């Protein structure tokens, strides 16, 4: 299983789900925003028929708000599980005692998970954590999560203090895995088939989670599924065009301009990428954009 976390773009999620039936999606939303009926939050919950299993990841720590958010999710069909985010290092999330802030208060973390477990009618309860807030305490965190009754957990191999720049400590993930009997999923800087296999070997985890590693590289799931070191340019073109078409279907004509940011990352490493980016930045027409994409990603 290769869970995909942190993506709120339904066309992107639908695209990568096509590559592997074992993919699980985790969609992060604010429990507080859900309770306050945020239109944007409910829009983020939209899913493709391909997105199965589908897990909603919530962020928060107020037990009453968490309870209300769970009861709202209980009324929505198609959700297979609820995941608690205890890994987000963003200051505005941490300042609300959410995300990785919960790693400073393991009794509270456990209480939040127990509240979700008690009131959820979904099949699964999971949690996404880091190794700690300032110091690494992977075993303590894992044991707290297991005691709360989670079905599985994923661990990003950095502390909150390490943000996204510190070296990922895969040995610490292994320590957490060895401390509990529930499945543990390894996460952090997994950007290739070789790295995925290496992380599984070091941590002993049977599953991995990919988040930022899929940005500009959604074909990584195709690589993992087919055990490929590289992906042909024709396959990349096919994937890029499918993502583009999904964006147009979802956003309408404005999807072409929104898609520019994806083309900026998809074109990295290709000849004439700078000129290509400059060109697409000037295009708003859907048909013209598709032609330019087809021309750029054509095999030599």
PDB file of C-alpha atoms in Angstrom:
ATOM      1  CA  UNK A   1       0.000   0.000   0.000  1.00  0.00           C
ATOM      2  CA  UNK A   2       1.262   3.462  -0.893  1.00  0.00           C
ATOM      3  CA  UNK A   3      -0.932   6.119   0.762  1.00  0.00           C
ATOM      4  CA  UNK A   4      -1.000   9.592  -0.715  1.00  0.00           C
ATOM      5  CA  UNK A   5      -1.337  12.419   1.793  1.00  0.00           C
ATOM      6  CA  UNK A   6      -1.915  16.132   1.655  1.00  0.00           C
ATOM      7  CA  UNK A   7      -3.474  16.614  -1.766  1.00  0.00           C
ATOM      8  CA  UNK A   8      -6.701  18.601  -2.119  1.00  0.00           C
ATOM      9  CA  UNK A   9      -6.858  18.552  -5.923  1.00  0.00           C
ATOM     10  CA  UNK A  10      -9.447  15.910  -6.906  1.00  0.00           C
ATOM     11  CA  UNK A  11      -8.214  15.668 -10.534  1.00  0.00           C
ATOM     12  CA  UNK A  12      -4.695  14.856  -9.274  1.00  0.00           C
ATOM     13  CA  UNK A  13      -5.952  12.265  -6.804  1.00  0.00           C
ATOM     14  CA  UNK A  14      -8.103  10.637  -9.477  1.00  0.00           C
ATOM     15  CA  UNK A  15      -5.140  10.530 -11.843  1.00  0.00           C
ATOM     16  CA  UNK A  16      -2.725   8.743  -9.545  1.00  0.00           C
ATOM     17  CA  UNK A  17      -5.359   6.370  -8.196  1.00  0.00           C
ATOM     18  CA  UNK A  18      -5.579   4.899 -11.690  1.00  0.00           C
ATOM     19  CA  UNK A  19      -2.023   3.559 -11.376  1.00  0.00           C
ATOM     20  CA  UNK A  20      -2.479   1.288  -8.380  1.00  0.00           C
ATOM     21  CA  UNK A  21      -5.482  -0.371  -6.760  1.00  0.00           C
ATOM     22  CA  UNK A  22      -3.591  -0.414  -3.439  1.00  0.00           C
ATOM     23  CA  UNK A  23      -3.400   3.371  -3.186  1.00  0.00           C
ATOM     24  CA  UNK A  24      -5.167   4.919  -0.211  1.00  0.00           C
ATOM     25  CA  UNK A  25      -6.004   8.620  -0.167  1.00  0.00           C
ATOM     26  CA  UNK A  26      -5.810  10.876   2.870  1.00  0.00           C
ATOM     27  CA  UNK A  27      -7.548  14.251   2.544  1.00  0.00           C
ATOM     28  CA  UNK A  28      -6.618  16.792   5.246  1.00  0.00           C
ATOM     29  CA  UNK A  29      -9.282  19.205   6.479  1.00  0.00           C
ATOM     30  CA  UNK A  30      -9.760  21.389   9.550  1.00  0.00           C
ATOM     31  CA  UNK A  31     -12.190  19.889  12.046  1.00  0.00           C
ATOM     32  CA  UNK A  32     -13.143  23.410  13.081  1.00  0.00           C
ATOM     33  CA  UNK A  33     -13.844  24.470   9.485  1.00  0.00           C
ATOM     34  CA  UNK A  34     -15.964  21.366   8.973  1.00  0.00           C
ATOM     35  CA  UNK A  35     -18.059  22.117  12.048  1.00  0.00           C
ATOM     36  CA  UNK A  36     -18.557  25.693  10.848  1.00  0.00           C
ATOM     37  CA  UNK A  37     -19.847  24.423   7.480  1.00  0.00           C
ATOM     38  CA  UNK A  38     -17.045  25.914   5.384  1.00  0.00           C
ATOM     39  CA  UNK A  39     -18.056  25.608   1.724  1.00  0.00           C
ATOM     40  CA  UNK A  40     -14.405  25.256   0.693  1.00  0.00           C
ATOM     41  CA  UNK A  41     -13.891  22.453   3.210  1.00  0.00           C
ATOM     42  CA  UNK A  42     -16.850  20.454   1.913  1.00  0.00           C
ATOM     43  CA  UNK A  43     -15.606  21.013  -1.645  1.00  0.00           C
ATOM     44  CA  UNK A  44     -12.307  19.406  -0.617  1.00  0.00           C
ATOM     45  CA  UNK A  45     -14.237  16.270   0.336  1.00  0.00           C
ATOM     46  CA  UNK A  46     -15.361  15.637  -3.242  1.00  0.00           C
ATOM     47  CA  UNK A  47     -14.036  12.318  -4.493  1.00  0.00           C
ATOM     48  CA  UNK A  48     -13.739  10.369  -7.694  1.00  0.00           C
ATOM     49  CA  UNK A  49     -15.304   6.892  -8.004  1.00  0.00           C
ATOM     50  CA  UNK A  50     -11.701   5.690  -8.392  1.00  0.00           C
ATOM     51  CA  UNK A  51     -10.776   6.908  -4.911  1.00  0.00           C
ATOM     52  CA  UNK A  52     -11.423   3.756  -2.916  1.00  0.00           C
ATOM     53  CA  UNK A  53     -10.464   3.319  -0.167  1.00  0.00           C
ATOM     54  CA  UNK A  54     -10.805   6.985   0.767  1.00  0.00           C
ATOM     55  CA  UNK A  55      -9.741   8.379   4.135  1.00  0.00           C
ATOM     56  CA  UNK A  56     -10.441  11.885   5.424  1.00  0.00           C
ATOM     57  CA  UNK A  57      -7.657  13.392   7.501  1.00  0.00           C
ATOM     58  CA  UNK A  58      -8.762  15.920  10.115  1.00  0.00           C
ATOM     59  CA  UNK A  59      -6.702  18.381  12.131  1.00  0.00           C
ATOM     60  CA  UNK A  60      -7.718  19.652  15.548  1.00  0.00           C
ATOM     61  CA  UNK A  61      -7.501  19.007  19.302  1.00  0.00           C
ATOM     62  CA  UNK A  62     -10.681  20.371  20.900  1.00  0.00           C
ATOM     63  CA  UNK A  63     -12.536  17.200  21.897  1.00  0.00           C
ATOM     64  CA  UNK A  64     -15.998  18.736  21.463  1.00  0.00           C
ATOM     65  CA  UNK A  65     -15.137  20.053  18.001  1.00  0.00           C
ATOM     66  CA  UNK A  66     -13.577  16.718  17.039  1.00  0.00           C
ATOM     67  CA  UNK A  67     -16.736  14.897  18.150  1.00  0.00           C
ATOM     68  CA  UNK A  68     -18.959  17.227  16.084  1.00  0.00           C
ATOM     69  CA  UNK A  69     -16.675  16.911  13.041  1.00  0.00           C
ATOM     70  CA  UNK A  70     -16.760  13.119  13.242  1.00  0.00           C
ATOM     71  CA  UNK A  71     -20.554  13.099  13.434  1.00  0.00           C
ATOM     72  CA  UNK A  72     -20.681  15.231  10.274  1.00  0.00           C
ATOM     73  CA  UNK A  73     -18.357  12.826   8.483  1.00  0.00           C
ATOM     74  CA  UNK A  74     -20.560   9.953   9.642  1.00  0.00           C
ATOM     75  CA  UNK A  75     -23.339  11.329   7.422  1.00  0.00           C
ATOM     76  CA  UNK A  76     -21.166  11.337   4.284  1.00  0.00           C
ATOM     77  CA  UNK A  77     -21.102   8.160   2.225  1.00  0.00           C
ATOM     78  CA  UNK A  78     -17.927   6.935   0.530  1.00  0.00           C
ATOM     79  CA  UNK A  79     -15.537   7.696   3.380  1.00  0.00           C
ATOM     80  CA  UNK A  80     -13.741   4.555   4.529  1.00  0.00           C
ATOM     81  CA  UNK A  81     -11.844   5.972   7.470  1.00  0.00           C
ATOM     82  CA  UNK A  82     -10.739   8.973   9.501  1.00  0.00           C
ATOM     83  CA  UNK A  83      -7.103   9.913  10.020  1.00  0.00           C
ATOM     84  CA  UNK A  84      -5.815  12.403  12.592  1.00  0.00           C
ATOM     85  CA  UNK A  85      -3.057  14.725  11.450  1.00  0.00           C
ATOM     86  CA  UNK A  86      -0.330  14.969  14.084  1.00  0.00           C
ATOM     87  CA  UNK A  87       2.460  15.798  11.687  1.00  0.00           C
ATOM     88  CA  UNK A  88       1.770  19.180  10.087  1.00  0.00           C
ATOM     89  CA  UNK A  89       4.575  21.597  11.084  1.00  0.00           C
ATOM     90  CA  UNK A  90       2.939  24.780   9.728  1.00  0.00           C
ATOM     91  CA  UNK A  91       2.935  27.518  12.426  1.00  0.00           C
ATOM     92  CA  UNK A  92      -0.743  28.475  12.001  1.00  0.00           C
ATOM     93  CA  UNK A  93      -1.724  24.834  12.586  1.00  0.00           C
ATOM     94  CA  UNK A  94       0.672  24.319  15.504  1.00  0.00           C
ATOM     95  CA  UNK A  95      -0.512  27.555  17.168  1.00  0.00           C
ATOM     96  CA  UNK A  96      -4.025  26.069  17.318  1.00  0.00           C
ATOM     97  CA  UNK A  97      -2.710  23.021  19.208  1.00  0.00           C
ATOM     98  CA  UNK A  98      -3.219  20.888  16.123  1.00  0.00           C
ATOM     99  CA  UNK A  99      -0.952  18.987  13.762  1.00  0.00           C
ATOM    100  CA  UNK A 100       2.470  18.214  15.203  1.00  0.00           C
ATOM    101  CA  UNK A 101       1.673  20.291  18.306  1.00  0.00           C
ATOM    102  CA  UNK A 102      -0.140  17.228  19.678  1.00  0.00           C
ATOM    103  CA  UNK A 103       3.201  15.429  19.893  1.00  0.00           C
ATOM    104  CA  UNK A 104       3.974  17.648  22.896  1.00  0.00           C
ATOM    105  CA  UNK A 105       0.952  16.290  24.774  1.00  0.00           C
ATOM    106  CA  UNK A 106       0.599  12.550  24.230  1.00  0.00           C
ATOM    107  CA  UNK A 107      -2.314  12.154  26.718  1.00  0.00           C
ATOM    108  CA  UNK A 108      -4.270  14.736  24.685  1.00  0.00           C
ATOM    109  CA  UNK A 109      -3.272  13.048  21.426  1.00  0.00           C
ATOM    110  CA  UNK A 110      -4.570   9.761  22.791  1.00  0.00           C
ATOM    111  CA  UNK A 111      -7.811  11.402  23.974  1.00  0.00           C
ATOM    112  CA  UNK A 112      -8.449  12.911  20.541  1.00  0.00           C
ATOM    113  CA  UNK A 113      -7.943   9.535  18.880  1.00  0.00           C
ATOM    114  CA  UNK A 114     -10.196   7.833  21.436  1.00  0.00           C
ATOM    115  CA  UNK A 115     -12.894  10.436  20.776  1.00  0.00           C
ATOM    116  CA  UNK A 116     -12.761   9.739  17.045  1.00  0.00           C
ATOM    117  CA  UNK A 117     -12.807   5.992  17.692  1.00  0.00           C
ATOM    118  CA  UNK A 118     -15.822   6.259  19.985  1.00  0.00           C
ATOM    119  CA  UNK A 119     -18.006   8.353  17.677  1.00  0.00           C
ATOM    120  CA  UNK A 120     -16.938   7.308  14.164  1.00  0.00           C
ATOM    121  CA  UNK A 121     -19.007   4.884  12.093  1.00  0.00           C
ATOM    122  CA  UNK A 122     -16.214   4.504   9.537  1.00  0.00           C
ATOM    123  CA  UNK A 123     -14.253   1.302   9.101  1.00  0.00           C
ATOM    124  CA  UNK A 124     -10.784   2.638   9.884  1.00  0.00           C
ATOM    125  CA  UNK A 125      -9.060   4.974  12.321  1.00  0.00           C
ATOM    126  CA  UNK A 126      -5.488   5.996  11.577  1.00  0.00           C
ATOM    127  CA  UNK A 127      -3.010   8.701  12.519  1.00  0.00           C
ATOM    128  CA  UNK A 128      -0.162  10.548  10.795  1.00  0.00           C
ATOM    129  CA  UNK A 129       2.694  11.601  13.100  1.00  0.00           C
ATOM    130  CA  UNK A 130       6.301  12.742  13.144  1.00  0.00           C
ATOM    131  CA  UNK A 131       9.105  11.434  15.348  1.00  0.00           C
ATOM    132  CA  UNK A 132       8.380  14.094  17.949  1.00  0.00           C
ATOM    133  CA  UNK A 133       8.127  17.860  18.338  1.00  0.00           C
ATOM    134  CA  UNK A 134      11.667  18.848  19.303  1.00  0.00           C
ATOM    135  CA  UNK A 135      13.090  15.503  20.398  1.00  0.00           C
ATOM    136  CA  UNK A 136      12.640  12.060  18.900  1.00  0.00           C
ATOM    137  CA  UNK A 137      10.253   9.890  20.914  1.00  0.00           C
ATOM    138  CA  UNK A 138       8.957   7.469  18.267  1.00  0.00           C
ATOM    139  CA  UNK A 139       8.286   4.564  20.638  1.00  0.00           C
ATOM    140  CA  UNK A 140       6.221   6.671  23.064  1.00  0.00           C
ATOM    141  CA  UNK A 141       4.183   8.171  20.234  1.00  0.00           C
ATOM    142  CA  UNK A 142       3.535   4.807  18.610  1.00  0.00           C
ATOM    143  CA  UNK A 143       2.447   3.206  21.893  1.00  0.00           C
ATOM    144  CA  UNK A 144       0.036   6.085  22.644  1.00  0.00           C
ATOM    145  CA  UNK A 145      -1.539   5.672  19.225  1.00  0.00           C
ATOM    146  CA  UNK A 146      -1.843   1.912  19.631  1.00  0.00           C
ATOM    147  CA  UNK A 147      -3.467   2.295  23.057  1.00  0.00           C
ATOM    148  CA  UNK A 148      -6.010   4.676  21.512  1.00  0.00           C
ATOM    149  CA  UNK A 149      -7.124   1.909  19.170  1.00  0.00           C
ATOM    150  CA  UNK A 150      -5.869   3.061  15.775  1.00  0.00           C
ATOM    151  CA  UNK A 151      -5.872   0.468  13.011  1.00  0.00           C
ATOM    152  CA  UNK A 152      -2.621   1.722  11.512  1.00  0.00           C
ATOM    153  CA  UNK A 153      -0.314   4.725  11.624  1.00  0.00           C
ATOM    154  CA  UNK A 154       2.097   6.547   9.334  1.00  0.00           C
ATOM    155  CA  UNK A 155       5.306   8.224  10.489  1.00  0.00           C
ATOM    156  CA  UNK A 156       7.228  11.032   8.823  1.00  0.00           C
ATOM    157  CA  UNK A 157      10.875  10.533   9.730  1.00  0.00           C
ATOM    158  CA  UNK A 158      11.552  14.041  11.046  1.00  0.00           C
ATOM    159  CA  UNK A 159      10.605  15.990  14.169  1.00  0.00           C
ATOM    160  CA  UNK A 160       8.527  19.130  13.903  1.00  0.00           C
ATOM    161  CA  UNK A 161      11.729  21.108  14.513  1.00  0.00           C
ATOM    162  CA  UNK A 162      13.246  19.350  11.500  1.00  0.00           C
ATOM    163  CA  UNK A 163      10.393  20.558   9.273  1.00  0.00           C
ATOM    164  CA  UNK A 164      11.223  19.325   5.742  1.00  0.00           C
ATOM    165  CA  UNK A 165      14.975  20.007   5.713  1.00  0.00           C
ATOM    166  CA  UNK A 166      16.476  17.731   8.358  1.00  0.00           C
ATOM    167  CA  UNK A 167      17.720  14.319   7.290  1.00  0.00           C
ATOM    168  CA  UNK A 168      14.989  11.681   7.486  1.00  0.00           C
ATOM    169  CA  UNK A 169      15.678   9.173  10.267  1.00  0.00           C
ATOM    170  CA  UNK A 170      14.427   5.847   8.937  1.00  0.00           C
ATOM    171  CA  UNK A 171      16.012   3.978  11.854  1.00  0.00           C
ATOM    172  CA  UNK A 172      13.736   5.910  14.220  1.00  0.00           C
ATOM    173  CA  UNK A 173      10.726   4.837  12.154  1.00  0.00           C
ATOM    174  CA  UNK A 174      11.900   1.247  12.620  1.00  0.00           C
ATOM    175  CA  UNK A 175      12.033   1.806  16.383  1.00  0.00           C
ATOM    176  CA  UNK A 176       8.387   2.866  16.335  1.00  0.00           C
ATOM    177  CA  UNK A 177       7.414  -0.109  14.181  1.00  0.00           C
ATOM    178  CA  UNK A 178       9.157  -2.542  16.498  1.00  0.00           C
ATOM    179  CA  UNK A 179       7.406  -1.064  19.540  1.00  0.00           C
ATOM    180  CA  UNK A 180       3.847  -1.840  18.409  1.00  0.00           C
ATOM    181  CA  UNK A 181       1.824  -4.580  16.751  1.00  0.00           C
ATOM    182  CA  UNK A 182      -0.287  -2.339  14.483  1.00  0.00           C
ATOM    183  CA  UNK A 183       0.863  -1.656  10.883  1.00  0.00           C
ATOM    184  CA  UNK A 184       3.266   1.280  10.539  1.00  0.00           C
ATOM    185  CA  UNK A 185       3.694   3.161   7.252  1.00  0.00           C
ATOM    186  CA  UNK A 186       6.995   4.904   6.502  1.00  0.00           C
ATOM    187  CA  UNK A 187       7.064   8.432   5.072  1.00  0.00           C
ATOM    188  CA  UNK A 188       9.683  11.007   4.153  1.00  0.00           C
ATOM    189  CA  UNK A 189      11.712  11.868   1.025  1.00  0.00           C
ATOM    190  CA  UNK A 190      10.533   8.857  -0.988  1.00  0.00           C
ATOM    191  CA  UNK A 191      10.990  10.012  -4.560  1.00  0.00           C
ATOM    192  CA  UNK A 192      11.978   6.931  -6.560  1.00  0.00           C
ATOM    193  CA  UNK A 193      11.606   3.164  -6.849  1.00  0.00           C
ATOM    194  CA  UNK A 194      15.100   2.698  -5.458  1.00  0.00           C
ATOM    195  CA  UNK A 195      14.366   4.901  -2.433  1.00  0.00           C
ATOM    196  CA  UNK A 196      11.053   3.161  -1.793  1.00  0.00           C
ATOM    197  CA  UNK A 197      12.736  -0.235  -1.684  1.00  0.00           C
ATOM    198  CA  UNK A 198      15.531   1.122   0.507  1.00  0.00           C
ATOM    199  CA  UNK A 199      13.081   2.626   3.011  1.00  0.00           C
ATOM    200  CA  UNK A 200      11.108  -0.618   3.260  1.00  0.00           C
ATOM    201  CA  UNK A 201      14.326  -2.525   3.927  1.00  0.00           C
ATOM    202  CA  UNK A 202      15.602  -0.151   6.622  1.00  0.00           C
ATOM    203  CA  UNK A 203      12.322   0.362   8.461  1.00  0.00           C
ATOM    204  CA  UNK A 204      10.822  -3.086   8.015  1.00  0.00           C
ATOM    205  CA  UNK A 205       7.572  -1.376   7.015  1.00  0.00           C
ATOM    206  CA  UNK A 206       5.544  -3.149   4.358  1.00  0.00           C
ATOM    207  CA  UNK A 207       3.876   0.072   3.235  1.00  0.00           C
ATOM    208  CA  UNK A 208       5.065   3.574   2.413  1.00  0.00           C
ATOM    209  CA  UNK A 209       3.441   6.987   2.170  1.00  0.00           C
ATOM    210  CA  UNK A 210       4.273   9.456  -0.586  1.00  0.00           C
ATOM    211  CA  UNK A 211       3.328  13.122  -0.380  1.00  0.00           C
ATOM    212  CA  UNK A 212       5.689  15.768  -1.739  1.00  0.00           C
ATOM    213  CA  UNK A 213       7.507  13.058  -3.732  1.00  0.00           C
ATOM    214  CA  UNK A 214       4.549  12.949  -6.110  1.00  0.00           C
ATOM    215  CA  UNK A 215       4.665  16.682  -6.869  1.00  0.00           C
ATOM    216  CA  UNK A 216       5.877  17.004 -10.445  1.00  0.00           C
ATOM    217  CA  UNK A 217       6.276  13.236 -10.516  1.00  0.00           C
ATOM    218  CA  UNK A 218       2.865  11.496 -10.325  1.00  0.00           C
ATOM    219  CA  UNK A 219       4.238   8.683 -12.465  1.00  0.00           C
ATOM    220  CA  UNK A 220       6.160   7.483  -9.416  1.00  0.00           C
ATOM    221  CA  UNK A 221       3.120   5.314  -8.633  1.00  0.00           C
ATOM    222  CA  UNK A 222       3.284   3.812 -12.118  1.00  0.00           C
ATOM    223  CA  UNK A 223       6.965   3.099 -11.468  1.00  0.00           C
ATOM    224  CA  UNK A 224       6.281   1.411  -8.134  1.00  0.00           C
ATOM    225  CA  UNK A 225       3.425  -0.679  -9.508  1.00  0.00           C
ATOM    226  CA  UNK A 226       5.480  -1.878 -12.478  1.00  0.00           C
ATOM    227  CA  UNK A 227       8.899  -1.981 -10.764  1.00  0.00           C
ATOM    228  CA  UNK A 228      10.452   0.449 -13.260  1.00  0.00           C
ATOM    229  CA  UNK A 229      13.573   2.556 -12.762  1.00  0.00           C
ATOM    230  CA  UNK A 230      12.482   5.034 -15.444  1.00  0.00           C
ATOM    231  CA  UNK A 231       9.290   6.019 -17.273  1.00  0.00           C
ATOM    232  CA  UNK A 232       9.137   6.594 -21.022  1.00  0.00           C
ATOM    233  CA  UNK A 233       8.377  10.039 -22.376  1.00  0.00           C
ATOM    234  CA  UNK A 234       5.292   8.650 -24.105  1.00  0.00           C
ATOM    235  CA  UNK A 235       3.920   7.432 -20.773  1.00  0.00           C
ATOM    236  CA  UNK A 236       4.712  10.782 -19.157  1.00  0.00           C
ATOM    237  CA  UNK A 237       2.835  12.546 -21.957  1.00  0.00           C
ATOM    238  CA  UNK A 238      -0.123  10.232 -21.475  1.00  0.00           C
ATOM    239  CA  UNK A 239      -0.189  10.967 -17.752  1.00  0.00           C
ATOM    240  CA  UNK A 240       0.210  14.730 -18.182  1.00  0.00           C
ATOM    241  CA  UNK A 241      -2.589  14.872 -20.759  1.00  0.00           C
ATOM    242  CA  UNK A 242      -4.914  12.815 -18.589  1.00  0.00           C
ATOM    243  CA  UNK A 243      -4.275  15.161 -15.669  1.00  0.00           C
ATOM    244  CA  UNK A 244      -4.911  18.142 -17.966  1.00  0.00           C
ATOM    245  CA  UNK A 245      -8.193  16.692 -19.242  1.00  0.00           C
ATOM    246  CA  UNK A 246      -9.314  15.941 -15.675  1.00  0.00           C
ATOM    247  CA  UNK A 247      -8.526  19.531 -14.683  1.00  0.00           C
ATOM    248  CA  UNK A 248     -10.657  20.882 -17.534  1.00  0.00           C
ATOM    249  CA  UNK A 249     -13.520  18.558 -16.627  1.00  0.00           C
ATOM    250  CA  UNK A 250     -13.336  19.690 -12.999  1.00  0.00           C
ATOM    251  CA  UNK A 251     -12.580  23.415 -13.310  1.00  0.00           C
ATOM    252  CA  UNK A 252     -13.875  24.217 -16.790  1.00  0.00           C
ATOM    253  CA  UNK A 253     -11.950  26.611 -19.041  1.00  0.00           C
ATOM    254  CA  UNK A 254     -10.024  28.155 -16.138  1.00  0.00           C
ATOM    255  CA  UNK A 255      -8.451  24.730 -15.622  1.00  0.00           C
ATOM    256  CA  UNK A 256      -5.987  25.543 -18.415  1.00  0.00           C
ATOM    257  CA  UNK A 257      -4.451  28.465 -16.509  1.00  0.00           C
ATOM    258  CA  UNK A 258      -4.567  26.582 -13.195  1.00  0.00           C
ATOM    259  CA  UNK A 259      -2.682  23.732 -14.874  1.00  0.00           C
ATOM    260  CA  UNK A 260       0.308  25.966 -15.649  1.00  0.00           C
ATOM    261  CA  UNK A 261       1.808  25.291 -12.202  1.00  0.00           C
ATOM    262  CA  UNK A 262       1.727  21.546 -12.910  1.00  0.00           C
ATOM    263  CA  UNK A 263       3.376  22.002 -16.290  1.00  0.00           C
ATOM    264  CA  UNK A 264       6.161  23.977 -14.618  1.00  0.00           C
ATOM    265  CA  UNK A 265       7.047  20.949 -12.494  1.00  0.00           C
ATOM    266  CA  UNK A 266       6.288  18.276 -15.106  1.00  0.00           C
ATOM    267  CA  UNK A 267       8.690  19.880 -17.568  1.00  0.00           C
ATOM    268  CA  UNK A 268      11.681  19.978 -15.212  1.00  0.00           C
ATOM    269  CA  UNK A 269      14.679  18.173 -16.637  1.00  0.00           C
ATOM    270  CA  UNK A 270      13.388  18.177 -20.206  1.00  0.00           C
ATOM    271  CA  UNK A 271      15.167  20.043 -23.044  1.00  0.00           C
ATOM    272  CA  UNK A 272      13.757  23.516 -23.745  1.00  0.00           C
ATOM    273  CA  UNK A 273      11.795  23.460 -20.485  1.00  0.00           C
ATOM    274  CA  UNK A 274      12.322  27.187 -19.829  1.00  0.00           C
ATOM    275  CA  UNK A 275      10.941  28.171 -23.230  1.00  0.00           C
ATOM    276  CA  UNK A 276       8.038  25.766 -22.750  1.00  0.00           C
ATOM    277  CA  UNK A 277       7.106  27.303 -19.390  1.00  0.00           C
ATOM    278  CA  UNK A 278       7.287  30.787 -20.845  1.00  0.00           C
ATOM    279  CA  UNK A 279       4.978  29.702 -23.655  1.00  0.00           C
ATOM    280  CA  UNK A 280       2.330  28.052 -21.491  1.00  0.00           C
ATOM    281  CA  UNK A 281       2.290  31.087 -19.187  1.00  0.00           C
ATOM    282  CA  UNK A 282       0.824  33.026 -22.118  1.00  0.00           C
ATOM    283  CA  UNK A 283      -1.851  30.486 -23.083  1.00  0.00           C
ATOM    284  CA  UNK A 284      -5.418  30.526 -21.808  1.00  0.00           C
ATOM    285  CA  UNK A 285      -7.164  28.590 -24.566  1.00  0.00           C
ATOM    286  CA  UNK A 286      -7.817  24.933 -23.672  1.00  0.00           C
ATOM    287  CA  UNK A 287      -7.301  23.480 -27.154  1.00  0.00           C
ATOM    288  CA  UNK A 288      -4.113  25.453 -27.750  1.00  0.00           C
ATOM    289  CA  UNK A 289      -2.715  24.403 -24.375  1.00  0.00           C
ATOM    290  CA  UNK A 290      -3.340  20.734 -25.158  1.00  0.00           C
ATOM    291  CA  UNK A 291      -1.573  21.013 -28.514  1.00  0.00           C
ATOM    292  CA  UNK A 292       1.472  22.646 -26.908  1.00  0.00           C
ATOM    293  CA  UNK A 293       1.621  19.872 -24.292  1.00  0.00           C
ATOM    294  CA  UNK A 294       1.453  17.168 -26.975  1.00  0.00           C
ATOM    295  CA  UNK A 295       4.252  18.835 -28.939  1.00  0.00           C
ATOM    296  CA  UNK A 296       6.539  19.253 -25.944  1.00  0.00           C
ATOM    297  CA  UNK A 297       6.285  15.752 -24.525  1.00  0.00           C
ATOM    298  CA  UNK A 298       6.565  13.960 -27.858  1.00  0.00           C
ATOM    299  CA  UNK A 299       9.250  11.259 -28.004  1.00  0.00           C
ATOM    300  CA  UNK A 300      12.380  12.066 -30.083  1.00  0.00           C
TER     301      UNK A 300
END
